[in-house]
mmCIF file of C-alpha atoms in Angstrom:
data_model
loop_
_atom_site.group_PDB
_atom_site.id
_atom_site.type_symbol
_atom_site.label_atom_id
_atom_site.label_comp_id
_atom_site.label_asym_id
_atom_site.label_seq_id
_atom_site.Cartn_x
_atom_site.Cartn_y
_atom_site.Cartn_z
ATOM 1 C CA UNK V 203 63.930 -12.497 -23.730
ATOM 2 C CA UNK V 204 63.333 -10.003 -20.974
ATOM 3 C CA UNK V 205 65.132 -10.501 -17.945
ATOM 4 C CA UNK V 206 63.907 -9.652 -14.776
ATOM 5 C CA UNK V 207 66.689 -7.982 -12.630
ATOM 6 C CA UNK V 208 64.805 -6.560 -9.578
ATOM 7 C CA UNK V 209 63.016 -10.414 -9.083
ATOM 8 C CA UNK V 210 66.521 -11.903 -9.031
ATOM 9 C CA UNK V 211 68.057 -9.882 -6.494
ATOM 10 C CA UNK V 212 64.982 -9.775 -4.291
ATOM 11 C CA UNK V 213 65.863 -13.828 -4.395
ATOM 12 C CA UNK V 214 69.028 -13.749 -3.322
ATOM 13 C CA UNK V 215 68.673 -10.596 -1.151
ATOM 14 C CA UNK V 216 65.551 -12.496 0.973
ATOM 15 C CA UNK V 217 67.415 -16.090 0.814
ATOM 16 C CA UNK V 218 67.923 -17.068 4.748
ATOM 17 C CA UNK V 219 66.980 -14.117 5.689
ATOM 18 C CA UNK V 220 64.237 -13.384 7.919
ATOM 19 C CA UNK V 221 64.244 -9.099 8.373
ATOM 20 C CA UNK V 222 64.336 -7.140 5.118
ATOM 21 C CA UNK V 223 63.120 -4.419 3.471
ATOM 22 C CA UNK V 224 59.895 -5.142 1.658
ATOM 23 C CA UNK V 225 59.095 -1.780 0.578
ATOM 24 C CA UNK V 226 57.926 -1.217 -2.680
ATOM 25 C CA UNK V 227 59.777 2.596 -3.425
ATOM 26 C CA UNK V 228 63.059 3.544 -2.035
ATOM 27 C CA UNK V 229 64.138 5.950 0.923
ATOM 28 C CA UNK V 230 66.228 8.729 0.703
ATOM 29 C CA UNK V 231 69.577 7.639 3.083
ATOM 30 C CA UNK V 232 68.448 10.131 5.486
ATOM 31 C CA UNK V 233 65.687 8.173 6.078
ATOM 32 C CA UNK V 234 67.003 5.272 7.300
ATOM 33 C CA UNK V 235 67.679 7.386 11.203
ATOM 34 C CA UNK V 236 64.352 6.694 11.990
ATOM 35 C CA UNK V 237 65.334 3.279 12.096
ATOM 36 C CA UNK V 238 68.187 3.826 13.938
ATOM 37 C CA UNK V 239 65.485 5.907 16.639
ATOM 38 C CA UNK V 240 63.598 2.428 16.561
ATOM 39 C CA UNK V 241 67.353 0.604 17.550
ATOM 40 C CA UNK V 242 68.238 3.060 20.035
ATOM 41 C CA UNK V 243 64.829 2.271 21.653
ATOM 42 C CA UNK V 244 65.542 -1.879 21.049
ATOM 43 C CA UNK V 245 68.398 -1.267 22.494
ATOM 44 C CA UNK V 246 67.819 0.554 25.926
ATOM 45 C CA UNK V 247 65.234 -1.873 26.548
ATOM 46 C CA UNK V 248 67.230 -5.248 25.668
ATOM 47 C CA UNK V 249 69.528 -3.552 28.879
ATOM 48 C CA UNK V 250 67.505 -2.187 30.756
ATOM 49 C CA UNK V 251 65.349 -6.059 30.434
ATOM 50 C CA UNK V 252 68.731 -7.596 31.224
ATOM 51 C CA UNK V 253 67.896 -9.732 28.727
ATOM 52 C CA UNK V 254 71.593 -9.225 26.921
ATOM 53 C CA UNK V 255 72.973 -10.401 30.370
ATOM 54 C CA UNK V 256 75.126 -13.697 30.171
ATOM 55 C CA UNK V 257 73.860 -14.625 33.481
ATOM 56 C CA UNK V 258 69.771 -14.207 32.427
ATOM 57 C CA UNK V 259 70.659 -16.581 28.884
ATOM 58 C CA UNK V 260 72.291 -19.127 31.713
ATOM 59 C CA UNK V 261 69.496 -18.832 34.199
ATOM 60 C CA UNK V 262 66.963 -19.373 31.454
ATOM 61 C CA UNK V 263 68.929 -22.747 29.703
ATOM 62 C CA UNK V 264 69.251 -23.955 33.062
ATOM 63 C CA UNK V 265 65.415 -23.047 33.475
ATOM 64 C CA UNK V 266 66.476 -21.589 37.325
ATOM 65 C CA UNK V 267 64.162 -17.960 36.177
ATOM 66 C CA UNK V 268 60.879 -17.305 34.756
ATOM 67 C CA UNK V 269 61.871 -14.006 32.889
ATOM 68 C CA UNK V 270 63.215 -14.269 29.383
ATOM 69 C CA UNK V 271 60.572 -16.905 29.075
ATOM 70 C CA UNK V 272 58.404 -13.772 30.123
ATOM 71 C CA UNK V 273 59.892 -11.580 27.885
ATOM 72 C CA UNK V 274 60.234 -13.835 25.203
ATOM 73 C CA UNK V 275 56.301 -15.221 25.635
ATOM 74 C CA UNK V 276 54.932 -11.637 25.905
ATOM 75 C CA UNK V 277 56.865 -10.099 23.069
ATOM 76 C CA UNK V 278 55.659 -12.812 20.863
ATOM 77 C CA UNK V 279 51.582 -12.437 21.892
ATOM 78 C CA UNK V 280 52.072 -8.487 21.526
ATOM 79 C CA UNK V 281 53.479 -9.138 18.183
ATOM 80 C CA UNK V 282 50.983 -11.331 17.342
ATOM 81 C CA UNK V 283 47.920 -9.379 18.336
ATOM 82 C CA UNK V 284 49.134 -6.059 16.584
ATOM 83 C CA UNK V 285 50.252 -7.952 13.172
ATOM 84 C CA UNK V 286 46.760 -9.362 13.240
ATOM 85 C CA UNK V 287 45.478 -5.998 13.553
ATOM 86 C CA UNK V 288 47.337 -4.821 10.794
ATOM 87 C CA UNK V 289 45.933 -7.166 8.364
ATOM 88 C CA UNK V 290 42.607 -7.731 9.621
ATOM 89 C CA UNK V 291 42.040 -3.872 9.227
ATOM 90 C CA UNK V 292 44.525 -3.509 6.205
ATOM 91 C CA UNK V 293 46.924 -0.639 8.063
ATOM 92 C CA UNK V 294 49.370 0.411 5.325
ATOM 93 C CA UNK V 295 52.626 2.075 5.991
ATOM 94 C CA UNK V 296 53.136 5.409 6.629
ATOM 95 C CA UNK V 297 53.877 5.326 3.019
ATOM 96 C CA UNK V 298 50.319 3.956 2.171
ATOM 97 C CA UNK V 299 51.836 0.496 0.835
ATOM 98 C CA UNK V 300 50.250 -2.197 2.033
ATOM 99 C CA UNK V 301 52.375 -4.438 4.722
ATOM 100 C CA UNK V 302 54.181 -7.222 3.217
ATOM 101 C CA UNK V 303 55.704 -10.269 5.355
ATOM 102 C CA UNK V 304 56.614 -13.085 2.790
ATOM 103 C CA UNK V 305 56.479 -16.760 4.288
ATOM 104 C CA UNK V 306 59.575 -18.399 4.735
ATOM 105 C CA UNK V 307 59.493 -22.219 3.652
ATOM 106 C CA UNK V 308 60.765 -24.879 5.579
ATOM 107 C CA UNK V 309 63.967 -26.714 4.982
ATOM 108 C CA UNK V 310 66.910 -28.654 7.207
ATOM 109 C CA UNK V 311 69.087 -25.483 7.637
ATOM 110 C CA UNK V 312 66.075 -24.429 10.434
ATOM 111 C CA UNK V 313 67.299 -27.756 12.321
ATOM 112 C CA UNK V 314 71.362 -28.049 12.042
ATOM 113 C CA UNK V 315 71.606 -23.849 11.772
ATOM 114 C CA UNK V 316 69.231 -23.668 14.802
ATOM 115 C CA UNK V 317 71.058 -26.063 16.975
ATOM 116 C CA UNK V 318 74.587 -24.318 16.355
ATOM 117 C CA UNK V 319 73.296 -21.025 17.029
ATOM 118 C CA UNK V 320 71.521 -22.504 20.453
ATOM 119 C CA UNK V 321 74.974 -23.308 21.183
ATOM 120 C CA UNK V 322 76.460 -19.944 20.111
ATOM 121 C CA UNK V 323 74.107 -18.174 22.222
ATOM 122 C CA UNK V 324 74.657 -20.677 25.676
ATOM 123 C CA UNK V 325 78.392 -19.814 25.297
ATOM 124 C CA UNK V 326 78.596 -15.711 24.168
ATOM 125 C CA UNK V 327 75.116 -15.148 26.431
ATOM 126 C CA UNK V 328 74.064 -13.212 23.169
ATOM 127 C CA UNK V 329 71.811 -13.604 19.718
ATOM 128 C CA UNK V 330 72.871 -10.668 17.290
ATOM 129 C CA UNK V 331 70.840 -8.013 18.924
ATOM 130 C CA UNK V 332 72.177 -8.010 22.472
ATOM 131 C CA UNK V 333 75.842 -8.390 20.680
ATOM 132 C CA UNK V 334 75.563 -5.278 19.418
ATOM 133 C CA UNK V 335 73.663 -3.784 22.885
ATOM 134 C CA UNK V 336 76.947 -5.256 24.714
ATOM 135 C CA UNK V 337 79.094 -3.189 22.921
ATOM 136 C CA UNK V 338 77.280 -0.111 23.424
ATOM 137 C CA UNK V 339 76.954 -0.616 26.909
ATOM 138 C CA UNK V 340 80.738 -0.671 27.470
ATOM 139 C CA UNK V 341 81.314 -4.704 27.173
ATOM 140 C CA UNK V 342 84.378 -3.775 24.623
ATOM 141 C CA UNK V 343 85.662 -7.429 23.781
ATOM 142 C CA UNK V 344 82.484 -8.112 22.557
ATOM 143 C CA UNK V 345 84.048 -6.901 19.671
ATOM 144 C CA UNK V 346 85.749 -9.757 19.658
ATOM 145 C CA UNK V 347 82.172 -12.123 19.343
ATOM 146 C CA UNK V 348 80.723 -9.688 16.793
ATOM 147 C CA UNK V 349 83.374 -9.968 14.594
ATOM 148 C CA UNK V 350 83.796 -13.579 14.548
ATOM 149 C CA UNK V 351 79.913 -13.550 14.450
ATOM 150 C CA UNK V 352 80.510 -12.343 10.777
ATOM 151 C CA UNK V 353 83.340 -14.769 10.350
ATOM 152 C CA UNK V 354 80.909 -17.253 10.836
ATOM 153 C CA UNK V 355 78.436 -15.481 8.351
ATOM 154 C CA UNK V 356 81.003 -15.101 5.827
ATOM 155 C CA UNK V 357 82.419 -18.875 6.107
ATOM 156 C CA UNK V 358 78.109 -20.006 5.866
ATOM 157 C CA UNK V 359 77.644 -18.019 3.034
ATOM 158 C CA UNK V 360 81.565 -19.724 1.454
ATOM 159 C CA UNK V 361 80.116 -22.933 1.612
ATOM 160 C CA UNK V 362 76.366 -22.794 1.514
ATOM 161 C CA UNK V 363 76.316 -25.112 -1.607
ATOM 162 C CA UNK V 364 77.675 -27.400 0.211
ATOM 163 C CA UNK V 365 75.711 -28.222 3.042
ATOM 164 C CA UNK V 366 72.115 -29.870 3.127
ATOM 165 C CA UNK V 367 69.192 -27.822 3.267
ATOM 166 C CA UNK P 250 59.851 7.640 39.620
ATOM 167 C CA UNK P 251 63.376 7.627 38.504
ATOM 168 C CA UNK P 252 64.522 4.528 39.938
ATOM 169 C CA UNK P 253 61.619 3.067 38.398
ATOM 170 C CA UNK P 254 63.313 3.306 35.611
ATOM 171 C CA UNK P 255 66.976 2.318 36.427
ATOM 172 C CA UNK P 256 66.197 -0.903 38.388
ATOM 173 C CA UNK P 257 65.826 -3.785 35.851
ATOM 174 C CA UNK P 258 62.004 -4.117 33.903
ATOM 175 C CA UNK P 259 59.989 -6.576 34.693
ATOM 176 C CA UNK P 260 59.244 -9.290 31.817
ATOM 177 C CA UNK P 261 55.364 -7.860 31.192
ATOM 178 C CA UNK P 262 56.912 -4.279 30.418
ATOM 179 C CA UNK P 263 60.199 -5.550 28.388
ATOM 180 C CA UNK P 264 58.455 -7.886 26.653
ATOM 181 C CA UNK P 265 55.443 -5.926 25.026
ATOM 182 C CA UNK P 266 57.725 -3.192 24.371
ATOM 183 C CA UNK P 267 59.895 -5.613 22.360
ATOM 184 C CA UNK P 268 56.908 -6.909 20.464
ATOM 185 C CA UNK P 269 56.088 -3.536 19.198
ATOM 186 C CA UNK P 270 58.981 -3.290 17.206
ATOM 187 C CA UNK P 271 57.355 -5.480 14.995
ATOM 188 C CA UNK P 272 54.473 -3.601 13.792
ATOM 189 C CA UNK P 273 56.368 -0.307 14.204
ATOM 190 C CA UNK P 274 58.656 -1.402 11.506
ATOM 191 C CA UNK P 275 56.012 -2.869 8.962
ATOM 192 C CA UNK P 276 54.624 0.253 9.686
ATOM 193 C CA UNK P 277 57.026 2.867 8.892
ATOM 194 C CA UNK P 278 58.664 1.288 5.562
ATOM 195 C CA UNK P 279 57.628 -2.592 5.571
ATOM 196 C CA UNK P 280 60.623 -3.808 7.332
ATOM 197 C CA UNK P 281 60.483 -7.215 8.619
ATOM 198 C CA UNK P 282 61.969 -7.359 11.840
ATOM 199 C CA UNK P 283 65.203 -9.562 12.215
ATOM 200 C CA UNK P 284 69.015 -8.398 13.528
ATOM 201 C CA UNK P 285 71.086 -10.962 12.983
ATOM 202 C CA UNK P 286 71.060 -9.899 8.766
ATOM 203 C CA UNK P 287 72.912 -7.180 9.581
ATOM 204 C CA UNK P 288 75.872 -9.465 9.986
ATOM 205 C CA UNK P 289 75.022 -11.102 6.134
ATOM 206 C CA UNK P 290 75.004 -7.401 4.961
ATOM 207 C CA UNK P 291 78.366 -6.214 6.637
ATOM 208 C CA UNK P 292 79.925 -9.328 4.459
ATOM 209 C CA UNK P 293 77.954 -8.414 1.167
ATOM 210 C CA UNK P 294 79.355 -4.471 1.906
ATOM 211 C CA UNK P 295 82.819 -5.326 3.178
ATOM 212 C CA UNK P 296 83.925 -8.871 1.582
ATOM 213 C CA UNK P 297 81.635 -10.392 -1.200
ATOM 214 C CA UNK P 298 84.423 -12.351 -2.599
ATOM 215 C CA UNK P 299 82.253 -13.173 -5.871
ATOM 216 C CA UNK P 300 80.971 -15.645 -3.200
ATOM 217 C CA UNK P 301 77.208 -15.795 -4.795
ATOM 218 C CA UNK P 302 75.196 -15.308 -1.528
ATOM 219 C CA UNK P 303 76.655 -12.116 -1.080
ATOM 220 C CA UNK P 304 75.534 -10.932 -4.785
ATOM 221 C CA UNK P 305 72.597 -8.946 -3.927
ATOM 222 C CA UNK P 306 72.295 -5.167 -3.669
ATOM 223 C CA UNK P 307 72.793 -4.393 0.222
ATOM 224 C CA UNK P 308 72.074 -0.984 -0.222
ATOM 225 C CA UNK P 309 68.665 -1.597 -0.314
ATOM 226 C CA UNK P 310 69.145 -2.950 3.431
ATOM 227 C CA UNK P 311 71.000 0.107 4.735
ATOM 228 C CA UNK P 312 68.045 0.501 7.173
ATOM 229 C CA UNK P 313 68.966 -2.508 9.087
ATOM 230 C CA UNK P 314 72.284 -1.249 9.707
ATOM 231 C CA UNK P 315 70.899 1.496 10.896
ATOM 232 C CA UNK P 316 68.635 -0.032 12.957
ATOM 233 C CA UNK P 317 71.888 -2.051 14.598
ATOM 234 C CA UNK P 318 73.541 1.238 14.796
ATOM 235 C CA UNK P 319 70.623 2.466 16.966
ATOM 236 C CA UNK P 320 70.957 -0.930 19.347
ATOM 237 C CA UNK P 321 74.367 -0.120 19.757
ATOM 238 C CA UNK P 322 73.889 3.698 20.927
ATOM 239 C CA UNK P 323 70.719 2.621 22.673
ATOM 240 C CA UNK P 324 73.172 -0.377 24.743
ATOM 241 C CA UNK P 325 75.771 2.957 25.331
ATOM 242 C CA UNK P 326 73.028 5.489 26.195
ATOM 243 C CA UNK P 327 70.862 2.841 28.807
ATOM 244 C CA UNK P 328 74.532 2.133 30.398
ATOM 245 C CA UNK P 329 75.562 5.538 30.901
ATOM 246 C CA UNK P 330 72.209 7.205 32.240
ATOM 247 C CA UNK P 331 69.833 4.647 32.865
ATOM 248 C CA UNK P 332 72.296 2.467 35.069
ATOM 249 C CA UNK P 333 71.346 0.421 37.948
ATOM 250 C CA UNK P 334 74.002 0.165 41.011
ATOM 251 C CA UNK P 335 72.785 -2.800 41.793
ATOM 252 C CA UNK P 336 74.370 -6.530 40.415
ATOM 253 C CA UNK P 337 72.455 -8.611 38.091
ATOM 254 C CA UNK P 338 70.190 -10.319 41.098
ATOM 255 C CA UNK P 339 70.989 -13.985 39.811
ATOM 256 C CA UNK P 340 69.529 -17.257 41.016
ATOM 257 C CA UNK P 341 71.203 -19.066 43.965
ATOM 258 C CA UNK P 342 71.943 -22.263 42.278
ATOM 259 C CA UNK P 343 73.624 -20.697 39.305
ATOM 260 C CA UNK P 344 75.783 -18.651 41.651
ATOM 261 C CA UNK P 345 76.752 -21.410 43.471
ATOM 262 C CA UNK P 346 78.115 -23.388 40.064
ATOM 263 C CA UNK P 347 79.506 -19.666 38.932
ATOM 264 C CA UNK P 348 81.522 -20.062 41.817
ATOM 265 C CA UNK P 349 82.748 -22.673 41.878
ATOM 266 C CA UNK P 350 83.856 -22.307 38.170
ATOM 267 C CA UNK P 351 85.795 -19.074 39.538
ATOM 268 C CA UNK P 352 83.105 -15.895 38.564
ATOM 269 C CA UNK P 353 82.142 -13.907 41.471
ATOM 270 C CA UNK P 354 81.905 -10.536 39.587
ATOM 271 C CA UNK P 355 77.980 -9.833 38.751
ATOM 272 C CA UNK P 356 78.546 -6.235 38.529
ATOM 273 C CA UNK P 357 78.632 -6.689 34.112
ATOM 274 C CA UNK P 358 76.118 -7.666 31.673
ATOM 275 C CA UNK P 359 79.166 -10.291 30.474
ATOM 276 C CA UNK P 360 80.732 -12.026 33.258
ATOM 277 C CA UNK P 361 84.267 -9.725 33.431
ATOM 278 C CA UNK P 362 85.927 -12.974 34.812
ATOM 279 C CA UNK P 363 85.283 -15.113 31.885
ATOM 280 C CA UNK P 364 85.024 -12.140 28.761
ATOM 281 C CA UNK P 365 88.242 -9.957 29.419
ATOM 282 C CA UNK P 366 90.605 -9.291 26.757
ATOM 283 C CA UNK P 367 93.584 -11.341 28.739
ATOM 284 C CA UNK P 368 91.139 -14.129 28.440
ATOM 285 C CA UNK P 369 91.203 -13.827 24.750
ATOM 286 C CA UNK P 370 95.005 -15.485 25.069
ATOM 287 C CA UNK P 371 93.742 -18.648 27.163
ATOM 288 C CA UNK P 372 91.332 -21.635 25.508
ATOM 289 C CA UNK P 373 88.534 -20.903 27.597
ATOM 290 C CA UNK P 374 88.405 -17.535 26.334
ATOM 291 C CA UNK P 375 88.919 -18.536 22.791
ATOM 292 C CA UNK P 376 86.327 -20.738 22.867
ATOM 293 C CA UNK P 377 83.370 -18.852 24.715
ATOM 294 C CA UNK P 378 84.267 -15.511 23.231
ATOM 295 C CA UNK P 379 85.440 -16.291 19.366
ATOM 296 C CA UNK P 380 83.833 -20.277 18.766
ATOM 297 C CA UNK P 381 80.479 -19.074 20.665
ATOM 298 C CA UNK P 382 80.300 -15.657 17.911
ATOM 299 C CA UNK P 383 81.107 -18.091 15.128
ATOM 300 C CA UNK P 384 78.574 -20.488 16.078
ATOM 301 C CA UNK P 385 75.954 -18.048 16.384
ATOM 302 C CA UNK P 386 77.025 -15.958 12.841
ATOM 303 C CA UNK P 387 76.957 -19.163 10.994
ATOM 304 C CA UNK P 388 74.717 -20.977 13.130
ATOM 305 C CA UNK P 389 71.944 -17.704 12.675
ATOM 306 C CA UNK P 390 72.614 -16.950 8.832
ATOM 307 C CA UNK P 391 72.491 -21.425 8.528
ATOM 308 C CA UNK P 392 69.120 -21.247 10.266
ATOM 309 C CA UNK P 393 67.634 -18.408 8.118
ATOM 310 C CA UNK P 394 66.949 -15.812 11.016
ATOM 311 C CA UNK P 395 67.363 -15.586 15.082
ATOM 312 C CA UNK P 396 65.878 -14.947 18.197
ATOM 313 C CA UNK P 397 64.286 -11.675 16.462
ATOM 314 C CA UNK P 398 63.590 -12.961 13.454
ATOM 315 C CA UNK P 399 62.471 -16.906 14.031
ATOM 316 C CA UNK P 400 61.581 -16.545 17.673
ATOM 317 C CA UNK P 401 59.701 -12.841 17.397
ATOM 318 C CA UNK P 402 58.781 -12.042 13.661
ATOM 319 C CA UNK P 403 58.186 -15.661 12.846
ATOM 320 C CA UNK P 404 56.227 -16.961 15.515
ATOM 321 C CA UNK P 405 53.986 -13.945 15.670
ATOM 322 C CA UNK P 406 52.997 -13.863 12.020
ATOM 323 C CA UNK P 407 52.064 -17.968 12.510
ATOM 324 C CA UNK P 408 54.768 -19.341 10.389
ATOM 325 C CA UNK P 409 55.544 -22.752 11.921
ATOM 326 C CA UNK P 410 59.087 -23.228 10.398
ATOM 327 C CA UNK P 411 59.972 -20.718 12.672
ATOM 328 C CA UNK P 412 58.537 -22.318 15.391
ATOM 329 C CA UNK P 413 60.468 -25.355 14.913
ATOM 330 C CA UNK P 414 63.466 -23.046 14.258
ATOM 331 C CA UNK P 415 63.264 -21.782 17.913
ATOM 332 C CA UNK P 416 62.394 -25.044 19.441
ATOM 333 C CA UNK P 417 66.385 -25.927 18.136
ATOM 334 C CA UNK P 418 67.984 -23.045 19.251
ATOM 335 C CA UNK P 419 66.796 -24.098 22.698
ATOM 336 C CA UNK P 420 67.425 -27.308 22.108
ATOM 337 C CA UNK P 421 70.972 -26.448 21.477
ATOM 338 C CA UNK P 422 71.159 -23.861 24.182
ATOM 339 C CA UNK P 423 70.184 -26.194 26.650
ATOM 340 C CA UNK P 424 72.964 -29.027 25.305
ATOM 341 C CA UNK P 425 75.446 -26.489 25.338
ATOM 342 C CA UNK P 426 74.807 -25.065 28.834
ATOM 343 C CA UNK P 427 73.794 -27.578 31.015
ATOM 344 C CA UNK P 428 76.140 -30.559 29.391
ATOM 345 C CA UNK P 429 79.075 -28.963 27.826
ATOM 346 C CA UNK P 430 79.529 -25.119 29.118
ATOM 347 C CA UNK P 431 80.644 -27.069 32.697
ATOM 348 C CA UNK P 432 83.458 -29.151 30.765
ATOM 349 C CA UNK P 433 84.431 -25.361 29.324
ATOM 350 C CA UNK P 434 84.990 -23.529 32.023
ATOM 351 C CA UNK P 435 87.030 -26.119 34.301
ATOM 352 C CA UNK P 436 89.592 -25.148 31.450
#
C-alpha cells in the first residue's frame, strides 16, 4: 500500500494552526530573512501603533478608546480588499504558485480556547505578536510571559486528546 | 517630518499597514499570516516529548520564526530610534482606576509598576505576568490561531469560524478586565 508521508505531516503540521507555509517547493534557509524584513516592519508598526501597550488592550476592553478598534477594523478591510484582489485576478507568488489559504473548520476549541486567550491577553496586555515586540522594545520580563506562553502551548498540545473539540 | 514619525500612528495608518502583511506574505512564498504558531513550533524544535501534536516537520515553518525574529528586532529598532518622549496619552477614567490600583508610571509600553522582575516574587505578579502568558499560549494554540491569525487572516479571507473565534477572545477580554483584573490588582 503506498503511504502518503508529505499528506500526513501537512495534517498534523496545519492542525490548530492558522499561519503556515503553504508553499508548494522549498526555500533555501537564507530565504527565510525576507520574512524576518516583513517582522521587523510588523514589528515597528505594532509600537509605533501602541497597539502592544498594556494600557491601549485596557482602554479598548473597557471600550474608554476608539483605536485598536480602528486598527483592528481597518487592518481587517485592507486585508480583505487585497486578498480579494489576489484571487479575483489570480496573482501568484513571486514564485508563480498560485496563493493557497486552506479553510479552517469549525469546532468547540474556537469557543473555550478563545475565551482563555481573551483572558490571557486582558491580563499580559499582549497576543503573541506584541509579546515578542515587548521584548524587543526593552520590556525584558516579558520574557517571563513568552516563556510561559509556550508552557501553555506545550501543556495544550500534552493533553489535547483530552479536551472537547 | 520626523516627529511625524515618532509620535504614536493614528489607527487609519497602523491599521492598513498591518493588513498588508497579509497579502505580502501569500505573496512572497504562500505564507498564511498568524504569530502565535511560532510558540507551537519552538515546542516541536525544543521539547516534542513524543507528544503527537508536536510530530510534524517544523523545519518547514522556519519562516515564521523568522518572521517573529523580525517583530522582535523591529519592537528593539522602533524603541531605540523611533521613540516618542511623550507617555502613552491614556484615557482619564482608566487613569483614575490605574491609580487608585497604585500605577502612575505611563512612561512603558507594560505598566513598570505592575511587570517588574521584583513583582515576579509577589501573587499579583505571578498571576498577570506567568498565568496571563499561559492563558494566552494555551488559550491561542486551544483556539486554533490569534489576534493575527483568527482576528486578521481569518476574518479577511471570510471564514466565519474565525469570526466567532474573535467574538470570544473579546468576550473573555472583557470578563477578565472589567470583572476580575480589579479583584487582581488590590492583591
Amino acid at each position: 500500500m503506498k503511504t502518503v508521508e508529505t499528506n500526513t505531516d501537512f495534517e498534523v503540521r496545519s492542525l490548530d494552526t492558522m499561519g503556515m507555509n503553504e508553499m508548494e517547493r522549498r526555500e533555501a534557509t537564507f530565504l527565510n530573512l525576507k520574512y524576518a524584513v516583513v517582522g521587523v516592519a510588523f514589528g515597528i508598526i505594532l509600537v509605533k501603533s501602541e497597539v502592544i501597550s498594556w494600557f491601549r488592550i485596557q482602554e479598548m476592553f473597557r471600550l474608554q478608546s476608539f483605536h485598536m478598534y480602528g486598527v483592528i477594523g481597518s487592518a481587517i478591510v485592507t486585508a480583505m480588499i487585497t486578498v480579494w484582489l489576489i484571487r479575483r485576478f489570480n496573482i501568484k507568488t513571486v514564485y508563480g504558485e498560485p496563493v493557497h489559504i486552506h479553510p479552517k473548520p469549525f469546532n468547540k476549541g474556537l469557543v473555550f480556547g478563545g475565551l482563555l486567550f481573551g483572558c490571557g491577553w486582558a491580563l499580559t496586555g499582549a497576543c503573541p505578536g506584541p509579546l515578542y515586540a515587548q521584548i524587543g522594545s526593552g520590556a525584558t520580563v516579558t520574557v517571563v510571559t513568552l516563556l510561559s506562553a509556550v508552557a501553555g502551548t506545550w501543556v495544550y498540545g500534552k493533553i489535547r486528546d483530552r479536551l472537547p473539540h | 517630518m520626523l516627529s511625524t514619525i515618532t509620535a504614536p500612528w493614528p489607527w487609519y495608518v497602523s491599521g492598513p499597514l498591518i493588513g498588508l502583511t497579509v497579502p505580502l506574505l501569500l505573496l512572497l512564498g504562500n505564507k498564511t499570516f498568524g504569530v502565535s504558531s511560532s510558540l507551537r513550533h519552538i515546542c516541536a524544535a525544543c521539547f516534542p516529548s513524543d507528544i503527537p501534536f508536536f510530530q510534524y516537520d517544523w523545519r518547514k515553518e522556519t519562516w515564521n520564526l523568522f518572521f517573529v525574529a523580525g517583530i522582535l528586532g523591529g519592537g528593539f529598532l522602533a524603541a531605540h530610534f523611533l521613540i516618542d518622549p511623550n507617555p502613552v496619552a491614556v484615557n482619564p477614567q482608566l487613569q483614575e482606576f490605574l491609580k487608585a490600583n497604585g500605577v502612575s508610571d505611563y512612561s512603558g509600553m507594560v505598566p513598570h509598576d505592575l511587570f517588574n522582575w521584583p513583582a515576579l516574587g509577589t501573587l499579583k505578579g505571578l498571576i498577570l505576568m506567568v498565568g496571563g502568558g499561559f492563558l494566552v499560549g494555551f488559550g491561542t494554540r486551544y483556539a486554533g490561531g490569534c489576534t493575527s491569525g483568527h482576528s486578521i487572516m481569518g476574518i479577511s479571507t471570510l471564514q466565519w469560524p474565525s469570526l466567532v473565534a474573535t467574538m470570544c477572545f473579546m468576550a473573555g477580554g472583557f470578563i477578565m478586565a472589567n470583572l476580575v483584573l480589579p479583584f487582581i490588582l488590590r492583591l
